[in-house]
Amino acid sequence: MAPNLHQTYMTPAKSKNKIYFQWDFVGRTLGYMYKVNPTLKNLSGQEKEAWEDAVGRTVMTKDLILDTNKGMLDMMTESTYPDQKGKHPQIGEEVLELAKR
């Protein structure tokens, strides 16, 4: 993570490791949620689809953080950013505990 410490907001990350991959994935999930009426009432077909996608991506986020499917996050990161092969920072205990909720 050190290569990313002093970058300004909205500057692409120098090191696109699994933490960056997860951050990007969650950010894109939020994009789906912005398309949905927050009351979840009378949703259009497009809103229902966006909501279902957001829920699915949220479940997947938890599974990736907790490494439910061993090595899946590392594999997904390496397939998107091949230069990260074998470079996998550990997710801290505080984040793991929050993800278990």
Short mmCIF file of C-alpha atoms in Angstrom, two decimals:
data_model
loop_
_atom_site.label_atom_id
_atom_site.label_comp_id
_atom_site.label_asym_id
_atom_site.label_seq_id
_atom_site.Cartn_x
_atom_site.Cartn_y
_atom_site.Cartn_z
CA MET A 1 0.00 0.00 0.00
CA ALA A 2 2.99 2.30 0.46
CA PRO A 3 3.01 3.40 -3.22
CA ASN A 4 -0.52 4.78 -2.74
CA LEU A 5 -0.04 6.65 0.55
CA HIS A 6 0.63 10.13 -0.83
CA GLN A 7 -1.64 10.21 -3.85
CA THR A 8 -4.27 12.88 -4.19
CA TYR A 9 -7.99 12.19 -4.39
CA MET A 10 -9.14 10.78 -7.76
CA THR A 11 -5.59 9.89 -8.83
CA PRO A 12 -5.47 6.30 -10.10
CA ALA A 13 -3.69 4.02 -7.66
CA LYS A 14 -0.05 3.24 -8.37
CA SER A 15 -0.45 -0.19 -6.82
CA LYS A 16 -3.68 -1.92 -7.78
CA ASN A 17 -3.59 -4.73 -5.24
CA LYS A 18 -6.51 -6.67 -3.74
CA ILE A 19 -7.35 -3.82 -1.35
CA TYR A 20 -7.69 -1.45 -4.31
CA PHE A 21 -9.65 -4.11 -6.23
CA GLN A 22 -12.09 -4.47 -3.33
CA TRP A 23 -12.41 -0.70 -2.89
CA ASP A 24 -13.20 -0.32 -6.59
CA PHE A 25 -15.73 -3.18 -6.47
CA VAL A 26 -17.55 -1.60 -3.51
CA GLY A 27 -17.52 1.81 -5.21
CA ARG A 28 -19.14 0.34 -8.29
CA THR A 29 -21.73 -1.39 -6.09
CA LEU A 30 -22.66 1.97 -4.58
CA GLY A 31 -23.28 3.17 -8.13
CA TYR A 32 -25.98 0.50 -8.47
CA MET A 33 -27.58 1.59 -5.21
CA TYR A 34 -27.82 5.22 -6.31
CA LYS A 35 -30.18 4.07 -9.07
CA VAL A 36 -32.72 2.73 -6.56
CA ASN A 37 -35.52 4.48 -4.68
CA PRO A 38 -34.33 4.22 -1.05
CA THR A 39 -37.82 3.31 0.20
CA LEU A 40 -37.68 0.17 -2.00
CA LYS A 41 -41.36 0.72 -2.79
CA ASN A 42 -42.87 0.66 -6.27
CA LEU A 43 -39.54 -0.07 -7.93
CA SER A 44 -39.40 -0.09 -11.70
CA GLY A 45 -37.96 -3.12 -13.45
CA GLN A 46 -34.65 -1.32 -13.87
CA GLU A 47 -34.56 -0.35 -10.19
CA LYS A 48 -35.34 -3.93 -9.12
CA GLU A 49 -32.51 -5.20 -11.28
CA ALA A 50 -30.09 -2.60 -9.88
CA TRP A 51 -31.15 -3.47 -6.31
CA GLU A 52 -30.70 -7.21 -6.90
CA ASP A 53 -27.27 -6.57 -8.44
CA ALA A 54 -26.27 -4.42 -5.45
CA VAL A 55 -27.42 -7.07 -2.96
CA GLY A 56 -25.54 -9.80 -4.85
CA ARG A 57 -22.39 -7.69 -5.04
CA THR A 58 -22.66 -6.94 -1.31
CA VAL A 59 -22.78 -10.66 -0.50
CA MET A 60 -19.86 -11.24 -2.84
CA THR A 61 -17.88 -8.44 -1.17
CA LYS A 62 -18.29 -10.10 2.22
CA ASP A 63 -17.27 -13.49 0.79
CA LEU A 64 -14.19 -11.98 -0.87
CA ILE A 65 -13.07 -10.14 2.27
CA LEU A 66 -13.57 -13.18 4.49
CA ASP A 67 -11.95 -15.41 1.85
CA THR A 68 -14.91 -17.80 1.92
CA ASN A 69 -13.81 -19.18 -1.46
CA LYS A 70 -10.12 -19.59 -0.71
CA GLY A 71 -7.96 -17.39 -2.91
CA MET A 72 -10.84 -16.00 -5.00
CA LEU A 73 -10.01 -12.33 -4.31
CA ASP A 74 -6.34 -12.95 -5.13
CA MET A 75 -7.31 -14.71 -8.36
CA MET A 76 -9.72 -11.94 -9.39
CA THR A 77 -7.12 -9.28 -8.61
CA GLU A 78 -4.42 -11.08 -10.61
CA SER A 79 -6.71 -11.58 -13.59
CA THR A 80 -7.48 -7.83 -13.66
CA TYR A 81 -3.98 -6.65 -12.67
CA PRO A 82 -1.44 -9.32 -13.73
CA ASP A 83 1.44 -7.36 -12.19
CA GLN A 84 -0.01 -8.24 -8.76
CA LYS A 85 0.69 -11.97 -9.11
CA GLY A 86 1.96 -13.14 -5.74
CA LYS A 87 1.64 -9.68 -4.12
CA HIS A 88 -1.26 -9.94 -1.71
CA PRO A 89 -1.44 -7.69 1.35
CA GLN A 90 -3.34 -9.17 4.24
CA ILE A 91 -6.70 -7.75 5.24
CA GLY A 92 -6.51 -6.54 8.85
CA GLU A 93 -8.36 -8.08 11.77
CA GLU A 94 -10.52 -4.98 12.28
CA VAL A 95 -11.82 -5.18 8.70
CA LEU A 96 -12.37 -8.93 8.99
CA GLU A 97 -14.37 -8.47 12.21
CA LEU A 98 -16.53 -5.77 10.61
CA ALA A 99 -17.17 -7.98 7.59
CA LYS A 100 -18.43 -10.78 9.82
CA ARG A 101 -21.34 -8.66 11.06
#
